[in-house]
mmCIF file of C-alpha atoms in Angstrom:
data_model
loop_
_atom_site.group_PDB
_atom_site.id
_atom_site.type_symbol
_atom_site.label_atom_id
_atom_site.label_comp_id
_atom_site.label_asym_id
_atom_site.label_seq_id
_atom_site.Cartn_x
_atom_site.Cartn_y
_atom_site.Cartn_z
ATOM 1 C CA MET A 121 145.051 65.191 117.094
ATOM 2 C CA SER A 122 142.486 64.669 114.319
ATOM 3 C CA ALA A 123 141.156 67.862 112.722
ATOM 4 C CA ARG A 124 137.755 66.181 112.631
ATOM 5 C CA ILE A 125 137.504 66.498 116.397
ATOM 6 C CA TYR A 126 137.849 70.268 116.110
ATOM 7 C CA LEU A 127 135.017 70.216 113.591
ATOM 8 C CA LEU A 128 132.886 68.444 116.194
ATOM 9 C CA GLY A 129 133.875 71.234 118.587
ATOM 10 C CA ALA A 130 132.644 73.759 116.013
ATOM 11 C CA GLY A 131 129.235 72.102 116.100
ATOM 12 C CA ALA A 132 129.260 72.311 119.888
ATOM 13 C CA PHE A 133 130.054 76.006 119.506
ATOM 14 C CA ALA A 134 126.985 76.470 117.285
ATOM 15 C CA VAL A 135 124.542 74.753 119.648
ATOM 16 C CA GLY A 136 126.237 76.282 122.705
ATOM 17 C CA THR A 137 125.912 79.794 121.315
ATOM 18 C CA SER A 138 122.226 79.074 120.866
ATOM 19 C CA ALA A 139 122.053 78.429 124.606
ATOM 20 C CA TYR A 140 124.165 81.320 125.889
ATOM 21 C CA VAL A 141 123.391 84.165 123.492
ATOM 22 C CA VAL A 142 119.926 84.723 124.937
ATOM 23 C CA SER A 143 121.432 86.358 128.036
ATOM 24 C CA GLY A 144 122.744 89.181 125.883
ATOM 25 C CA VAL A 145 119.425 89.932 124.137
ATOM 26 C CA LEU A 146 117.025 89.756 127.074
ATOM 27 C CA PRO A 147 116.406 93.541 127.156
ATOM 28 C CA ASP A 148 115.534 93.514 123.426
ATOM 29 C CA VAL A 149 113.146 90.581 123.887
ATOM 30 C CA SER A 150 111.512 92.276 126.864
ATOM 31 C CA SER A 151 111.062 95.534 124.996
ATOM 32 C CA GLU A 152 109.886 94.194 121.640
ATOM 33 C CA LEU A 153 107.499 91.526 122.930
ATOM 34 C CA HIS A 154 106.262 93.635 125.879
ATOM 35 C CA VAL A 155 107.100 91.068 128.546
ATOM 36 C CA SER A 156 108.936 91.544 131.821
ATOM 37 C CA LEU A 157 112.667 90.975 132.056
ATOM 38 C CA THR A 158 111.920 88.056 134.379
ATOM 39 C CA ALA A 159 109.648 86.474 131.764
ATOM 40 C CA ALA A 160 112.296 87.013 129.101
ATOM 41 C CA GLY A 161 114.780 85.281 131.385
ATOM 42 C CA GLN A 162 112.621 82.163 131.294
ATOM 43 C CA LEU A 163 113.863 81.638 127.731
ATOM 44 C CA ALA A 164 117.096 80.362 129.282
ATOM 45 C CA THR A 165 115.182 78.149 131.717
ATOM 46 C CA ALA A 166 113.041 76.720 128.896
ATOM 47 C CA PHE A 167 116.192 75.808 126.962
ATOM 48 C CA SER A 168 117.947 74.246 129.945
ATOM 49 C CA LEU A 169 115.026 72.142 131.165
ATOM 50 C CA SER A 170 114.112 71.012 127.622
ATOM 51 C CA TYR A 171 117.716 69.900 127.152
ATOM 52 C CA ALA A 172 117.718 68.067 130.493
ATOM 53 C CA VAL A 173 114.542 66.142 129.689
ATOM 54 C CA GLY A 174 115.299 65.637 126.011
ATOM 55 C CA ALA A 175 118.861 64.297 126.130
ATOM 56 C CA PRO A 176 118.203 60.714 127.351
ATOM 57 C CA ILE A 177 114.863 60.355 125.554
ATOM 58 C CA LEU A 178 116.097 61.601 122.184
ATOM 59 C CA SER A 179 119.316 59.578 122.471
ATOM 60 C CA THR A 180 117.137 56.481 122.832
ATOM 61 C CA LEU A 181 114.791 57.372 119.961
ATOM 62 C CA THR A 182 117.725 58.017 117.617
ATOM 63 C CA GLY A 183 119.734 54.990 118.758
ATOM 64 C CA ARG A 184 119.490 53.258 115.362
ATOM 65 C CA TRP A 185 120.707 56.265 113.391
ATOM 66 C CA GLU A 186 124.079 56.284 111.686
ATOM 67 C CA ARG A 187 126.215 58.655 113.750
ATOM 68 C CA ARG A 188 127.196 61.234 111.114
ATOM 69 C CA THR A 189 123.584 61.496 109.999
ATOM 70 C CA LEU A 190 122.557 61.975 113.623
ATOM 71 C CA LEU A 191 125.032 64.831 114.129
ATOM 72 C CA ILE A 192 123.854 66.624 110.996
ATOM 73 C CA ALA A 193 120.178 66.137 111.879
ATOM 74 C CA ALA A 194 120.842 67.541 115.355
ATOM 75 C CA LEU A 195 122.478 70.656 113.898
ATOM 76 C CA VAL A 196 119.592 71.125 111.469
ATOM 77 C CA LEU A 197 117.099 70.795 114.335
ATOM 78 C CA ALA A 198 119.043 73.383 116.360
ATOM 79 C CA ALA A 199 119.054 75.650 113.294
ATOM 80 C CA LEU A 200 115.287 75.210 112.907
ATOM 81 C CA GLY A 201 114.740 76.196 116.535
ATOM 82 C CA ASN A 202 116.765 79.362 116.074
ATOM 83 C CA LEU A 203 114.926 80.118 112.829
ATOM 84 C CA ILE A 204 111.600 79.856 114.672
ATOM 85 C CA ALA A 205 112.972 82.268 117.286
ATOM 86 C CA ALA A 206 114.126 84.617 114.522
ATOM 87 C CA VAL A 207 110.654 84.891 112.964
ATOM 88 C CA ALA A 208 108.656 84.744 116.205
ATOM 89 C CA THR A 209 106.255 87.630 116.666
ATOM 90 C CA ASP A 210 105.017 86.656 120.121
ATOM 91 C CA TYR A 211 106.389 85.155 123.311
ATOM 92 C CA PRO A 212 104.838 81.641 123.071
ATOM 93 C CA VAL A 213 106.310 81.062 119.604
ATOM 94 C CA LEU A 214 109.698 82.250 120.852
ATOM 95 C CA ILE A 215 109.489 79.705 123.690
ATOM 96 C CA VAL A 216 108.725 76.988 121.119
ATOM 97 C CA GLY A 217 111.821 77.990 119.188
ATOM 98 C CA ARG A 218 113.958 77.718 122.299
ATOM 99 C CA VAL A 219 112.584 74.247 123.075
ATOM 100 C CA VAL A 220 113.276 73.002 119.522
ATOM 101 C CA ALA A 221 116.814 74.431 119.601
ATOM 102 C CA ALA A 222 117.399 72.738 122.966
ATOM 103 C CA PHE A 223 116.334 69.369 121.558
ATOM 104 C CA GLY A 224 118.871 69.770 118.751
ATOM 105 C CA ALA A 225 121.603 70.600 121.255
ATOM 106 C CA ALA A 226 120.532 67.700 123.493
ATOM 107 C CA VAL A 227 121.108 65.265 120.638
ATOM 108 C CA TYR A 228 124.289 66.857 119.315
ATOM 109 C CA THR A 229 126.507 67.292 122.374
ATOM 110 C CA PRO A 230 126.432 63.687 123.714
ATOM 111 C CA ALA A 231 126.685 62.244 120.180
ATOM 112 C CA ALA A 232 129.633 64.502 119.306
ATOM 113 C CA THR A 233 131.400 63.585 122.555
ATOM 114 C CA LEU A 234 131.162 59.862 121.817
ATOM 115 C CA PHE A 235 132.082 60.391 118.156
ATOM 116 C CA ALA A 236 135.221 62.284 119.230
ATOM 117 C CA THR A 237 136.321 59.680 121.783
ATOM 118 C CA GLY A 238 135.966 57.015 119.087
ATOM 119 C CA LEU A 239 138.472 58.806 116.861
ATOM 120 C CA LEU A 240 141.293 58.612 119.431
ATOM 121 C CA PRO A 241 142.878 55.879 121.558
ATOM 122 C CA PRO A 242 141.613 55.504 125.162
ATOM 123 C CA GLU A 243 144.654 57.256 126.657
ATOM 124 C CA GLU A 244 143.707 60.470 124.776
ATOM 125 C CA ARG A 245 139.992 60.329 125.563
ATOM 126 C CA GLY A 246 140.149 63.215 128.045
ATOM 127 C CA ARG A 247 141.545 65.554 125.409
ATOM 128 C CA ALA A 248 138.875 64.489 122.914
ATOM 129 C CA VAL A 249 136.148 65.380 125.422
ATOM 130 C CA ALA A 250 137.903 68.673 126.167
ATOM 131 C CA ILE A 251 137.905 69.685 122.488
ATOM 132 C CA VAL A 252 134.175 69.090 122.094
ATOM 133 C CA PHE A 253 133.457 70.977 125.304
ATOM 134 C CA GLY A 254 135.920 73.602 124.101
ATOM 135 C CA GLY A 255 133.260 74.514 121.560
ATOM 136 C CA LEU A 256 130.859 75.148 124.418
ATOM 137 C CA THR A 257 133.406 77.266 126.271
ATOM 138 C CA PHE A 258 134.046 79.376 123.171
ATOM 139 C CA ALA A 259 130.288 79.801 122.938
ATOM 140 C CA LEU A 260 130.388 81.101 126.506
ATOM 141 C CA VAL A 261 133.273 83.439 125.621
ATOM 142 C CA LEU A 262 131.561 84.853 122.536
ATOM 143 C CA GLY A 263 127.866 84.113 123.018
ATOM 144 C CA VAL A 264 126.904 86.569 125.750
ATOM 145 C CA PRO A 265 129.147 89.414 124.470
ATOM 146 C CA ALA A 266 127.936 88.781 120.906
ATOM 147 C CA GLY A 267 124.326 89.067 122.006
ATOM 148 C CA SER A 268 125.076 92.320 123.804
ATOM 149 C CA LEU A 269 127.079 93.796 120.905
ATOM 150 C CA LEU A 270 124.965 92.621 117.954
ATOM 151 C CA GLY A 271 121.569 92.963 119.613
ATOM 152 C CA PRO A 272 121.303 96.755 119.228
ATOM 153 C CA THR A 273 122.251 96.498 115.547
ATOM 154 C CA LEU A 274 120.539 93.298 114.397
ATOM 155 C CA GLY A 275 117.855 92.978 117.050
ATOM 156 C CA TYR A 276 117.275 89.681 118.813
ATOM 157 C CA LYS A 277 115.709 88.242 115.641
ATOM 158 C CA GLY A 278 118.844 89.008 113.660
ATOM 159 C CA VAL A 279 121.005 87.379 116.313
ATOM 160 C CA PHE A 280 118.979 84.163 116.200
ATOM 161 C CA ALA A 281 119.052 84.251 112.384
ATOM 162 C CA LEU A 282 122.845 84.502 112.469
ATOM 163 C CA ILE A 283 123.074 81.434 114.714
ATOM 164 C CA THR A 284 120.809 79.599 112.254
ATOM 165 C CA VAL A 285 123.274 80.299 109.444
ATOM 166 C CA VAL A 286 126.253 79.162 111.535
ATOM 167 C CA ALA A 287 124.562 75.869 112.474
ATOM 168 C CA VAL A 288 123.644 75.131 108.847
ATOM 169 C CA LEU A 289 127.178 75.882 107.618
ATOM 170 C CA VAL A 290 128.725 73.567 110.227
ATOM 171 C CA ALA A 291 126.248 70.832 109.256
ATOM 172 C CA ILE A 292 127.287 71.142 105.595
ATOM 173 C CA VAL A 293 130.993 70.905 106.440
ATOM 174 C CA GLU A 294 130.474 67.946 108.784
ATOM 175 C CA ARG A 295 128.530 66.144 106.055
ATOM 176 C CA ALA A 296 131.535 66.518 103.763
ATOM 177 C CA ALA A 297 134.372 65.908 106.250
ATOM 178 C CA LEU A 298 133.213 63.333 108.806
ATOM 179 C CA PRO A 299 133.270 59.588 108.135
ATOM 180 C CA ARG A 300 130.186 57.430 108.372
ATOM 181 C CA VAL A 301 130.006 55.595 111.696
ATOM 182 C CA ASP A 302 127.525 52.789 112.284
ATOM 183 C CA ALA A 303 125.110 53.112 115.157
ATOM 184 C CA PRO A 304 126.051 51.286 118.355
ATOM 185 C CA PRO A 305 123.816 48.433 119.579
ATOM 186 C CA VAL A 306 120.287 49.675 120.203
ATOM 187 C CA VAL A 307 119.615 50.527 123.841
ATOM 188 C CA SER A 308 116.161 50.981 125.348
ATOM 189 C CA LEU A 309 115.294 53.852 127.655
ATOM 190 C CA ARG A 310 115.169 51.384 130.578
ATOM 191 C CA GLU A 311 118.651 50.105 129.729
ATOM 192 C CA ARG A 312 119.907 53.668 129.357
ATOM 193 C CA PHE A 313 118.815 54.440 132.909
ATOM 194 C CA ALA A 314 119.987 51.071 134.247
ATOM 195 C CA GLY A 315 123.447 52.455 134.970
ATOM 196 C CA VAL A 316 121.935 54.907 137.435
ATOM 197 C CA THR A 317 121.410 52.022 139.837
ATOM 198 C CA ASP A 318 125.181 52.030 140.356
ATOM 199 C CA ARG A 319 125.840 54.157 143.432
ATOM 200 C CA ARG A 320 129.032 55.514 141.874
ATOM 201 C CA VAL A 321 127.120 56.779 138.837
ATOM 202 C CA GLN A 322 124.575 58.431 141.116
ATOM 203 C CA ILE A 323 127.396 60.216 142.920
ATOM 204 C CA VAL A 324 128.969 61.474 139.683
ATOM 205 C CA LEU A 325 125.657 62.776 138.343
ATOM 206 C CA ALA A 326 124.971 64.492 141.675
ATOM 207 C CA MET A 327 128.427 66.058 141.470
ATOM 208 C CA THR A 328 127.534 67.441 138.042
ATOM 209 C CA VAL A 329 124.196 68.924 139.152
ATOM 210 C CA LEU A 330 125.629 70.557 142.295
ATOM 211 C CA GLY A 331 128.803 71.695 140.529
ATOM 212 C CA VAL A 332 126.897 73.412 137.715
ATOM 213 C CA LEU A 333 124.364 74.841 140.172
ATOM 214 C CA GLY A 334 127.180 76.344 142.244
ATOM 215 C CA ALA A 335 128.932 77.855 139.237
ATOM 216 C CA PHE A 336 125.941 79.269 137.367
ATOM 217 C CA SER A 337 124.066 80.575 140.418
ATOM 218 C CA VAL A 338 126.918 83.093 140.639
ATOM 219 C CA TYR A 339 127.668 83.550 136.917
ATOM 220 C CA ILE A 340 124.085 84.453 136.027
ATOM 221 C CA TYR A 341 124.225 87.306 138.550
ATOM 222 C CA ILE A 342 127.881 88.232 138.054
ATOM 223 C CA VAL A 343 127.020 91.708 136.733
ATOM 224 C CA PRO A 344 125.213 92.855 139.915
ATOM 225 C CA LEU A 345 127.914 91.112 141.989
ATOM 226 C CA LEU A 346 130.649 93.111 140.226
ATOM 227 C CA LYS A 347 128.694 96.299 140.811
ATOM 228 C CA HIS A 348 128.278 95.450 144.489
ATOM 229 C CA SER A 349 131.896 94.413 145.060
ATOM 230 C CA ALA A 350 133.778 97.029 143.037
ATOM 231 C CA GLY A 351 131.213 99.403 141.561
ATOM 232 C CA LEU A 352 132.019 98.098 138.048
ATOM 233 C CA THR A 353 129.496 98.569 135.253
ATOM 234 C CA GLY A 354 129.240 99.043 131.506
ATOM 235 C CA ARG A 355 132.078 98.191 129.103
ATOM 236 C CA VAL A 356 134.390 97.089 131.932
ATOM 237 C CA THR A 357 131.914 94.376 132.876
ATOM 238 C CA GLY A 358 131.862 93.082 129.303
ATOM 239 C CA ILE A 359 135.664 92.887 129.257
ATOM 240 C CA LEU A 360 135.677 91.012 132.571
ATOM 241 C CA LEU A 361 133.163 88.491 131.232
ATOM 242 C CA LEU A 362 135.518 87.947 128.310
ATOM 243 C CA VAL A 363 138.370 87.339 130.773
ATOM 244 C CA TYR A 364 136.238 84.727 132.524
ATOM 245 C CA GLY A 365 135.598 83.064 129.164
ATOM 246 C CA VAL A 366 139.299 82.943 128.322
ATOM 247 C CA GLY A 367 139.923 81.274 131.682
ATOM 248 C CA ALA A 368 137.168 78.790 130.840
ATOM 249 C CA VAL A 369 138.840 77.860 127.536
ATOM 250 C CA VAL A 370 142.209 77.387 129.245
ATOM 251 C CA GLY A 371 140.668 75.369 132.065
ATOM 252 C CA ASN A 372 138.813 73.070 129.687
ATOM 253 C CA LEU A 373 142.034 72.197 127.844
ATOM 254 C CA VAL A 374 144.051 71.799 131.057
ATOM 255 C CA GLY A 375 141.316 69.602 132.538
ATOM 256 C CA GLY A 376 141.467 67.266 129.538
ATOM 257 C CA ARG A 377 145.252 66.903 129.639
ATOM 258 C CA ALA A 378 145.323 66.483 133.420
ATOM 259 C CA THR A 379 142.677 63.768 133.203
ATOM 260 C CA ASP A 380 144.725 61.811 130.659
ATOM 261 C CA ARG A 381 147.882 62.156 132.752
ATOM 262 C CA PHE A 382 146.717 61.887 136.366
ATOM 263 C CA GLY A 383 143.295 60.250 136.131
ATOM 264 C CA SER A 384 139.834 61.624 136.838
ATOM 265 C CA LEU A 385 139.740 61.346 140.634
ATOM 266 C CA ARG A 386 143.072 63.056 141.331
ATOM 267 C CA THR A 387 142.278 65.813 138.842
ATOM 268 C CA LEU A 388 138.889 66.451 140.446
ATOM 269 C CA LEU A 389 140.408 66.579 143.927
ATOM 270 C CA VAL A 390 142.781 69.387 142.921
ATOM 271 C CA LEU A 391 140.111 71.241 140.941
ATOM 272 C CA LEU A 392 137.450 71.165 143.642
ATOM 273 C CA THR A 393 139.865 72.215 146.361
ATOM 274 C CA GLY A 394 141.001 75.195 144.296
ATOM 275 C CA LEU A 395 137.484 76.042 143.154
ATOM 276 C CA THR A 396 136.142 76.148 146.697
ATOM 277 C CA ALA A 397 138.875 78.560 147.762
ATOM 278 C CA VAL A 398 138.504 80.809 144.712
ATOM 279 C CA VAL A 399 134.724 81.096 144.616
ATOM 280 C CA GLY A 400 134.394 81.478 148.384
ATOM 281 C CA THR A 401 136.508 84.627 148.279
ATOM 282 C CA LEU A 402 135.078 86.264 145.137
ATOM 283 C CA ASP A 403 133.353 89.030 147.077
ATOM 284 C CA LEU A 404 136.718 89.893 148.673
ATOM 285 C CA THR A 405 138.990 89.574 145.626
ATOM 286 C CA MET A 406 136.696 91.402 143.168
ATOM 287 C CA THR A 407 137.094 94.806 144.806
ATOM 288 C CA THR A 408 139.189 96.347 141.996
ATOM 289 C CA GLU A 409 139.321 95.932 138.227
ATOM 290 C CA VAL A 410 142.630 94.052 138.370
ATOM 291 C CA GLY A 411 141.486 91.869 141.260
ATOM 292 C CA ALA A 412 138.214 91.098 139.497
ATOM 293 C CA ALA A 413 140.023 90.163 136.262
ATOM 294 C CA ALA A 414 142.396 87.806 138.100
ATOM 295 C CA ALA A 415 139.611 86.245 140.158
ATOM 296 C CA LEU A 416 137.310 85.707 137.169
ATOM 297 C CA PHE A 417 140.080 84.170 135.065
ATOM 298 C CA VAL A 418 141.034 81.665 137.785
ATOM 299 C CA TRP A 419 137.401 80.966 138.620
ATOM 300 C CA GLY A 420 136.569 80.308 134.955
ATOM 301 C CA MET A 421 139.608 78.056 134.637
ATOM 302 C CA PHE A 422 138.772 75.892 137.665
ATOM 303 C CA THR A 423 135.068 75.735 136.785
ATOM 304 C CA TRP A 424 135.439 74.600 133.186
ATOM 305 C CA ALA A 425 138.278 72.162 133.912
ATOM 306 C CA PHE A 426 135.583 70.162 135.719
ATOM 307 C CA ASN A 427 133.918 68.685 132.596
ATOM 308 C CA PRO A 428 136.614 66.398 131.101
ATOM 309 C CA PRO A 429 137.313 64.348 134.261
ATOM 310 C CA ILE A 430 133.591 63.989 135.003
ATOM 311 C CA GLN A 431 132.850 62.785 131.467
ATOM 312 C CA ASN A 432 135.805 60.423 131.598
ATOM 313 C CA LEU A 433 134.589 58.973 134.916
ATOM 314 C CA LEU A 434 131.225 58.175 133.374
ATOM 315 C CA LEU A 435 132.861 56.562 130.348
ATOM 316 C CA GLU A 436 134.852 54.364 132.739
ATOM 317 C CA LEU A 437 131.796 53.476 134.834
ATOM 318 C CA GLY A 438 129.228 52.789 132.149
ATOM 319 C CA GLY A 439 130.421 53.815 128.719
ATOM 320 C CA GLY A 440 128.613 56.114 126.324
ATOM 321 C CA LEU A 441 125.140 55.416 127.687
ATOM 322 C CA LEU A 442 125.780 57.732 130.615
ATOM 323 C CA ILE A 443 126.971 60.715 128.588
ATOM 324 C CA SER A 444 123.450 61.843 127.666
ATOM 325 C CA LEU A 445 122.411 61.539 131.318
ATOM 326 C CA ASN A 446 125.321 63.731 132.339
ATOM 327 C CA ALA A 447 124.275 66.265 129.716
ATOM 328 C CA SER A 448 120.839 66.288 131.352
ATOM 329 C CA ALA A 449 122.486 66.779 134.736
ATOM 330 C CA ILE A 450 124.468 69.766 133.407
ATOM 331 C CA TYR A 451 121.388 71.549 132.136
ATOM 332 C CA LEU A 452 119.301 70.608 135.159
ATOM 333 C CA GLY A 453 121.885 72.386 137.318
ATOM 334 C CA ALA A 454 121.895 75.340 134.931
ATOM 335 C CA GLY A 455 118.098 75.498 134.892
ATOM 336 C CA LEU A 456 117.915 75.545 138.702
ATOM 337 C CA SER A 457 120.700 78.088 139.155
ATOM 338 C CA ALA A 458 118.672 81.197 138.295
ATOM 339 C CA VAL A 459 115.953 80.166 140.750
ATOM 340 C CA VAL A 460 118.314 79.238 143.591
ATOM 341 C CA GLY A 461 120.524 82.289 143.050
ATOM 342 C CA GLY A 462 117.475 84.536 142.978
ATOM 343 C CA LEU A 463 116.203 83.126 146.265
ATOM 344 C CA VAL A 464 119.578 83.743 147.923
ATOM 345 C CA ILE A 465 119.619 87.328 146.665
ATOM 346 C CA GLN A 466 116.112 87.955 147.982
ATOM 347 C CA ALA A 467 116.882 86.436 151.373
ATOM 348 C CA PHE A 468 120.456 87.594 152.020
ATOM 349 C CA GLY A 469 121.701 89.827 149.198
ATOM 350 C CA VAL A 470 123.964 89.366 146.173
ATOM 351 C CA SER A 471 127.141 89.245 148.286
ATOM 352 C CA TYR A 472 126.091 85.821 149.629
ATOM 353 C CA LEU A 473 126.137 84.154 146.198
ATOM 354 C CA PRO A 474 129.859 83.237 146.463
ATOM 355 C CA VAL A 475 129.126 81.717 149.884
ATOM 356 C CA LEU A 476 126.393 79.570 148.323
ATOM 357 C CA SER A 477 128.763 78.487 145.560
ATOM 358 C CA ALA A 478 131.528 77.613 148.041
ATOM 359 C CA VAL A 479 129.109 75.510 150.121
ATOM 360 C CA LEU A 480 127.997 73.633 147.005
ATOM 361 C CA SER A 481 131.640 73.104 145.978
ATOM 362 C CA LEU A 482 132.343 71.611 149.412
ATOM 363 C CA ALA A 483 129.359 69.327 148.944
ATOM 364 C CA VAL A 484 130.773 68.170 145.595
ATOM 365 C CA LEU A 485 134.148 67.604 147.274
ATOM 366 C CA GLY A 486 132.419 65.443 149.896
ATOM 367 C CA LEU A 487 130.767 63.435 147.117
ATOM 368 C CA LEU A 488 134.175 62.958 145.496
ATOM 369 C CA PHE A 489 135.560 61.416 148.692
ATOM 370 C CA ALA A 490 132.519 59.129 148.848
ATOM 371 C CA LEU A 491 133.147 58.118 145.238
ATOM 372 C CA TRP A 492 136.825 57.495 145.963
ATOM 373 C CA ARG A 493 135.882 55.235 148.890
ATOM 374 C CA ASP A 494 133.328 53.311 146.843
ATOM 375 C CA SER A 495 135.803 52.870 143.992
ATOM 376 C CA ALA A 496 138.441 51.572 146.405
ATOM 377 C CA LEU A 497 135.959 49.114 147.912
ATOM 378 C CA GLN A 498 134.934 47.983 144.452
ATOM 379 C CA ARG A 499 138.567 47.330 143.543
ATOM 380 C CA VAL A 500 139.130 45.348 146.746
ATOM 381 C CA GLU A 501 136.090 43.186 145.973
ATOM 382 C CA GLU A 502 137.364 42.582 142.435
ATOM 383 C CA LEU A 503 140.784 41.549 143.749
ATOM 384 C CA GLU A 504 139.160 39.200 146.263
ATOM 385 C CA ARG A 505 137.083 37.586 143.502
ATOM 386 C CA GLU A 506 140.162 37.184 141.335
ATOM 387 C CA GLU A 507 142.013 35.575 144.274
ATOM 388 C CA ASP A 508 139.115 33.178 144.917
ATOM 389 C CA ILE A 509 139.085 32.155 141.269
ATOM 390 C CA TYR A 510 142.849 31.594 141.333
ATOM 391 C CA LEU A 511 142.701 29.527 144.532
ATOM 392 C CA THR A 512 139.810 27.414 143.205
ATOM 393 C CA ALA A 513 141.681 26.736 139.981
ATOM 394 C CA ALA A 514 144.852 25.833 141.924
ATOM 395 C CA ALA A 515 142.923 23.430 144.147
ATOM 396 C CA ASP A 516 141.423 21.675 141.110
#
């Protein structure tokens, strides 16, 4: 496995930390800028929605760029966004910083994924995707705890400044270590969205949105859920979040290897079946510290094993053009999760969040069966066309 792919994962870690760390510094932002905790929470929404909108548009605008240059520019843009957040003295400027950082991440993650898959043969493509997304999972493991631990010492400005330094350092190393790669053929925004007319692509993107929505609508509110289920608070909660993150790292790697060995559809079938069972019983299994640790580890593993087979499916269906759209789908689901989860809490209580997640997982499982049927029909039609061509040639 090329060490360069791990370097691409390091860049994903930098931009991913920019996304996740805000959850750990929300109280500091609320206090220092004199805004409500709810308003501070919109920093995460601003990042997610800016990423969702920016990914396909920016991928089109930068289509002519040499790939290494594009990766470095994306990291520098993410660093600039975090620098703006670090020097912001009011809420609107901080929002601007989050939007700029999101645009950098929206360019980097799809470009790094395609760069990584180009460094390995097709049969190892799932593992290449898993390594890049491994950077995002490590950001999840370290980002939120780092914000919580460093915030009181450095303040939220210091935390954003630290991320700025990390992004710049990774950009410098990538400039020295990565090869130049010519830009692929230029694709217009209309052509980039043309693949969405394929019903199978629509199903996969819907699976991404609903899958992320189901996972994050619980994860965002996992602290009050742990308090409700087992009365757990404080340092124990931080340790349990770390356990979830470790499960996420393991799941991401397992998902990549399983995809290469068994294919995307079979891997997703096993993952979604297990995920539905695990998340649907969270309120029952998280009644003790040990039970909560086991449940969060398995939940994190099943959740983050989801990315490699989904990305691989899109590469099979339409190539690299669909990767940026899937990135938009990921952050659209993440951006909606706080709203949907909050509505469920207001209407039914925090204990119903796992039920919501299980229902959404079942919906994704139903979409998978629809995709499997459509893929089978497509293969039958291809075989029939091949047979017609053969018979015509034989008759001639």
